[in-house]
Coordinates of C-alpha atoms in Angstrom, one line a residue:
X12 CA -4.5 9.7 -4.6
X13 CA -5.3 7.3 -1.8
X14 CA -8.1 5.8 0.2
X15 CA -8.4 6.0 4.0
X16 CA -11.3 4.3 5.9
X17 CA -13.4 4.3 2.7
X18 CA -12.8 8.0 2.0
X19 CA -11.1 9.1 -1.2
X20 CA -8.4 11.7 -1.1
X21 CA -6.5 13.5 -3.8
X22 CA -7.3 13.8 -7.5
X23 CA -9.0 10.8 -9.3
X24 CA -9.3 12.3 -12.8
X25 CA -6.7 12.3 -15.5
X26 CA -8.3 12.9 -18.9
X27 CA -8.1 16.4 -20.2
X28 CA -9.0 18.0 -23.6
X29 CA -9.3 21.7 -23.0
X30 CA -8.0 25.2 -23.8
X31 CA -5.5 26.4 -21.2
X32 CA -5.6 29.9 -19.7
X33 CA -3.6 31.8 -17.1
X34 CA -5.0 31.5 -13.6
X35 CA -5.7 35.3 -13.5
X36 CA -8.0 35.1 -16.6
X37 CA -11.6 36.3 -15.8
X38 CA -13.4 33.5 -17.7
X39 CA -12.0 30.1 -16.6
X40 CA -15.2 28.1 -16.7
X41 CA -14.5 24.7 -18.3
X42 CA -10.9 25.7 -19.0
X43 CA -7.5 24.5 -17.8
X44 CA -5.8 26.9 -15.5
X45 CA -2.0 27.4 -15.6
X46 CA -0.3 28.8 -12.5
X47 CA 3.2 28.9 -11.1
X48 CA 3.7 27.2 -7.7
X49 CA 4.8 30.4 -6.0
X50 CA 1.5 32.1 -7.0
X51 CA -0.7 29.3 -5.7
X52 CA -2.2 29.7 -2.2
X53 CA -4.9 27.8 -0.5
X54 CA -7.4 30.6 -1.0
X55 CA -6.4 30.9 -4.7
X56 CA -6.7 27.1 -5.2
X57 CA -10.2 27.0 -3.8
X58 CA -11.2 30.1 -5.8
X59 CA -10.0 28.5 -9.0
X60 CA -12.1 25.4 -8.2
X61 CA -15.2 27.6 -7.6
X62 CA -14.7 29.3 -11.0
X63 CA -15.3 26.0 -12.7
X64 CA -11.9 25.0 -14.1
X65 CA -11.7 21.5 -15.5
X66 CA -8.0 21.0 -14.7
X67 CA -5.1 22.6 -13.0
X68 CA -1.5 22.8 -14.2
X69 CA 1.1 23.9 -11.7
X70 CA 4.6 24.9 -12.9
X71 CA 7.3 23.8 -10.4
X72 CA 10.3 26.1 -10.2
X73 CA 13.9 24.9 -10.7
X74 CA 15.8 23.7 -7.6
X75 CA 18.0 26.8 -7.8
X76 CA 15.1 29.1 -7.2
X77 CA 15.4 30.8 -3.8
X78 CA 12.4 30.6 -1.5
X79 CA 11.4 32.8 1.4
X80 CA 10.2 31.2 4.7
X81 CA 6.7 32.5 4.0
X82 CA 6.6 30.8 0.6
X83 CA 7.8 27.5 2.1
X84 CA 5.1 27.7 4.7
X85 CA 2.4 28.4 2.2
X86 CA 3.5 25.6 0.0
X87 CA 3.5 23.1 2.9
X88 CA 0.0 24.2 3.9
X89 CA -1.2 23.8 0.3
X90 CA 0.4 20.4 0.1
X91 CA -1.4 19.3 3.3
X92 CA -4.8 20.5 1.8
X93 CA -4.3 18.7 -1.5
X94 CA -3.4 15.5 0.4
X95 CA -6.3 15.8 2.9
X96 CA -9.2 16.6 0.6
X97 CA -11.0 15.0 -2.4
X98 CA -10.0 17.1 -5.5
X99 CA -12.7 17.0 -8.2
X100 CA -10.4 17.9 -11.1
X101 CA -7.1 16.6 -12.6
X102 CA -4.0 18.3 -11.1
X103 CA -0.7 18.1 -13.0
X104 CA 2.8 19.4 -12.2
X105 CA 5.1 20.7 -14.9
X106 CA 8.8 21.2 -14.6
X107 CA 10.1 24.7 -15.3
X108 CA 12.1 24.6 -18.5
X109 CA 12.8 27.1 -21.2
X110 CA 10.1 25.7 -23.4
X111 CA 7.7 25.9 -20.4
X112 CA 8.6 29.5 -19.7
X113 CA 8.1 30.5 -23.3
X114 CA 4.7 28.9 -23.3
X115 CA 3.8 30.6 -20.0
X116 CA 4.8 34.0 -21.4
X117 CA 2.9 33.4 -24.6
X118 CA -0.3 32.6 -22.7
X119 CA 0.3 35.6 -20.4
X120 CA 0.7 38.0 -23.3
X121 CA -2.6 37.0 -24.8
X122 CA -5.6 39.3 -24.6
X123 CA -7.1 39.5 -21.1
X124 CA -10.8 39.5 -21.1
X125 CA -10.9 41.9 -18.1
X126 CA -9.8 44.7 -20.5
X127 CA -12.4 44.0 -23.2
X128 CA -16.0 44.9 -23.7
X129 CA -18.8 42.6 -22.8
X130 CA -19.2 41.6 -26.4
X131 CA -15.6 40.6 -26.6
X132 CA -16.0 38.5 -23.4
X133 CA -19.0 36.7 -25.0
X134 CA -17.0 36.1 -28.2
X135 CA -14.1 34.8 -26.1
X136 CA -16.5 32.3 -24.4
X137 CA -17.7 30.9 -27.7
X138 CA -14.4 30.7 -29.5
X139 CA -11.3 28.9 -28.3
X140 CA -8.3 30.1 -30.3
X141 CA -5.6 29.6 -27.7
X142 CA -3.4 26.6 -26.7
X143 CA -5.2 23.3 -26.3
X144 CA -4.0 20.7 -23.8
X145 CA -4.9 17.0 -24.2
X146 CA -4.1 14.1 -21.9
X147 CA -5.6 10.8 -22.9
X148 CA -4.4 8.7 -19.9
X149 CA -8.0 8.2 -18.6
X150 CA -8.6 7.4 -15.0
X151 CA -5.8 6.4 -12.7
X152 CA -6.2 3.1 -10.8
X153 CA -4.7 2.0 -7.5
X154 CA -1.1 0.8 -7.7
X155 CA -0.7 -2.7 -6.4
X156 CA 2.9 -3.2 -7.4
X157 CA 4.5 -1.1 -4.6
X158 CA 7.2 -3.0 -2.7
X159 CA 8.8 -2.0 0.6
X160 CA 12.5 -2.5 0.9
X161 CA 14.2 -2.6 4.4
X162 CA 17.9 -2.4 4.9
X163 CA 19.2 -4.0 8.1
X164 CA 22.5 -4.7 9.8
X165 CA 23.7 -5.8 13.2
X166 CA 26.7 -5.7 15.6
X167 CA 27.2 -8.7 17.9
X168 CA 27.7 -8.0 21.5
X169 CA 30.0 -9.7 24.1
X170 CA 28.7 -13.2 24.8
X171 CA 26.8 -15.8 23.1
X172 CA 24.9 -14.1 20.2
X173 CA 21.6 -16.1 20.6
X174 CA 21.4 -15.4 24.3
X175 CA 22.1 -11.7 24.3
X176 CA 19.2 -9.1 24.4
X177 CA 18.8 -6.8 21.5
X178 CA 18.4 -3.0 20.9
X179 CA 16.8 -2.0 17.6
X180 CA 17.7 1.5 16.2
X181 CA 15.4 2.5 13.3
X182 CA 15.1 5.4 10.9
X183 CA 12.7 5.5 7.9
X184 CA 14.2 6.7 4.6
X185 CA 11.2 7.6 2.5
X186 CA 9.0 10.6 2.2
X187 CA 5.5 11.6 1.1
X188 CA 4.6 14.3 -1.4
X189 CA 2.0 15.5 -3.8
X190 CA 3.6 13.4 -6.6
X191 CA 6.3 10.8 -6.6
X192 CA 8.7 13.0 -8.7
X193 CA 8.3 15.9 -6.3
X194 CA 9.2 14.2 -3.0
X195 CA 12.1 15.8 -1.1
X196 CA 13.3 13.4 1.5
X197 CA 15.7 15.9 3.0
X198 CA 12.7 17.7 4.4
X199 CA 11.3 14.5 5.9
X200 CA 13.8 12.3 7.9
X201 CA 17.2 12.8 6.3
X202 CA 18.4 13.9 9.8
X203 CA 17.3 10.6 11.2
X204 CA 19.1 8.7 8.5
X205 CA 22.3 10.7 9.0
X206 CA 22.2 10.1 12.8
X207 CA 21.7 6.4 12.3
X208 CA 24.7 6.2 10.0
X209 CA 26.7 8.1 12.6
X210 CA 25.7 5.7 15.3
X211 CA 26.6 2.7 13.1
X212 CA 30.1 4.2 12.6
X213 CA 30.6 5.0 16.3
X214 CA 29.3 1.6 17.6
X215 CA 31.2 -0.3 15.0
X216 CA 34.5 1.1 16.5
X217 CA 33.4 0.1 20.0
X218 CA 32.3 -3.4 18.9
X219 CA 35.5 -3.9 17.0
X220 CA 37.2 -4.9 20.2
X221 CA 36.1 -7.6 22.7
X222 CA 36.9 -5.3 25.7
X223 CA 34.6 -2.6 24.6
X224 CA 31.6 -4.6 23.4
X225 CA 28.4 -4.3 25.4
X226 CA 26.3 -7.3 26.4
X227 CA 23.7 -6.3 23.8
X228 CA 23.3 -7.1 20.1
X229 CA 22.6 -3.9 18.2
X230 CA 20.3 -4.0 15.2
X231 CA 20.2 -1.1 12.7
X232 CA 17.2 -0.8 10.4
X233 CA 16.7 1.6 7.5
X234 CA 12.9 1.1 7.1
X235 CA 10.6 1.9 4.2
X236 CA 6.9 2.9 4.5
X237 CA 7.6 5.6 7.1
X238 CA 4.8 7.7 5.7
X239 CA 2.4 4.7 5.5
X240 CA 2.1 4.3 9.3
X241 CA 5.6 2.9 9.5
X242 CA 4.7 -0.2 7.5
X243 CA 8.4 -1.1 6.9
X244 CA 9.2 -1.2 10.6
X245 CA 6.0 -3.1 11.3
X246 CA 6.9 -5.7 8.7
X247 CA 10.4 -6.2 10.0
X248 CA 9.2 -6.6 13.6
X249 CA 6.4 -9.0 12.6
X250 CA 8.8 -11.1 10.5
X251 CA 11.2 -11.2 13.5
X252 CA 8.5 -12.3 15.9
X253 CA 7.3 -15.0 13.5
X254 CA 10.8 -16.3 13.2
X255 CA 11.2 -16.4 17.0
X256 CA 7.8 -18.1 17.4
X257 CA 8.8 -20.8 14.9
X258 CA 12.0 -21.4 16.8
X259 CA 10.1 -21.3 20.1
X260 CA 12.4 -18.6 21.4
X261 CA 11.3 -15.8 23.7
X262 CA 11.2 -12.2 22.5
X263 CA 14.6 -10.7 23.3
X264 CA 14.3 -7.1 22.0
X265 CA 14.5 -4.9 25.0
X266 CA 13.8 -1.6 23.3
X267 CA 13.2 -0.1 19.9
X268 CA 14.5 3.5 19.3
X269 CA 13.0 5.3 16.3
X270 CA 14.9 8.3 15.0
X271 CA 12.5 10.7 13.3
X272 CA 13.2 14.3 12.1
X273 CA 15.7 15.1 14.8
X274 CA 17.2 17.9 12.7
X275 CA 14.0 20.0 12.5
X276 CA 14.7 21.9 15.7
X277 CA 17.2 22.3 18.5
X278 CA 14.9 20.4 20.9
X279 CA 14.5 16.7 21.3
X280 CA 11.2 15.0 22.0
X281 CA 10.6 11.5 23.3
X282 CA 7.5 9.5 22.8
X283 CA 6.8 6.0 24.2
X284 CA 4.2 3.5 23.0
X285 CA 3.2 2.6 26.6
X286 CA 4.5 3.4 30.1
X287 CA 7.7 1.4 30.5
X288 CA 8.5 -0.7 33.6
X289 CA 11.3 0.4 35.9
X290 CA 13.3 -2.7 34.9
X291 CA 13.2 -2.0 31.2
X292 CA 16.1 -0.4 29.3
X293 CA 13.9 2.5 28.1
X294 CA 14.1 4.0 31.6
X295 CA 17.7 4.8 30.8
X296 CA 16.5 7.2 28.0
X297 CA 13.9 8.7 30.4
X298 CA 16.7 9.5 32.8
X299 CA 18.6 11.3 30.0
X300 CA 15.6 13.4 28.9
X301 CA 13.9 14.2 32.2
X302 CA 16.7 14.5 34.8

């Protein structure tokens, strides 16, 4: 759950006290629905909401479960929907365990109202003789204790450290998901982190000798808050500028290179915050990409 420009997104409810039924059950009004993640599509999610369920429990498969490309795409689309809409019911995620599988099979084996008479359906609506789920957490509030941790290092170039211009290489190390425990950073910017570590290793060998040092100080930043509009990078740069302002020194960062999701495809894409001047170091990267 989060707020953006006054608009609420995600699920804001947590309290549950209800009978749980399988997602395929005919009568789900005011019931908790149980479904496996691989069965949940965008259309099915919206259909369950329209049937009047009061909560949704999604069973997350074990990490060893193989996924097809189509399933991965469907899950990514569903995640985007859940993060971009206001969800009126509580949504919980359950790890797949033997106990969870036994419960799922037990609920699945119960009488399905679609095979019963109309009288049996009415009786089923009145009585609730199945499994009851109860969560007494109440309503979740906004977390105010989140802290961003940046990890930074530097290599000193050839010359007087304070007078040398700087190049900042950045990669964010965090990821965003439906729930904190379900975030898979390897699908976010693990490639950027690996490439930054590789660059540190290569440049540290060059900077180990005076004869191969460039006339630049290299700064390496592993930044937090990448999925929060790069708040970690912004904080580091703001703190750096404040320090320079207090010391009455000019800005000496020539260029900032952000490494983001470089392993997603075989093509590289370059974005600049504003058109660079011909004298700036960023033109060097333009020559590499466009010539």
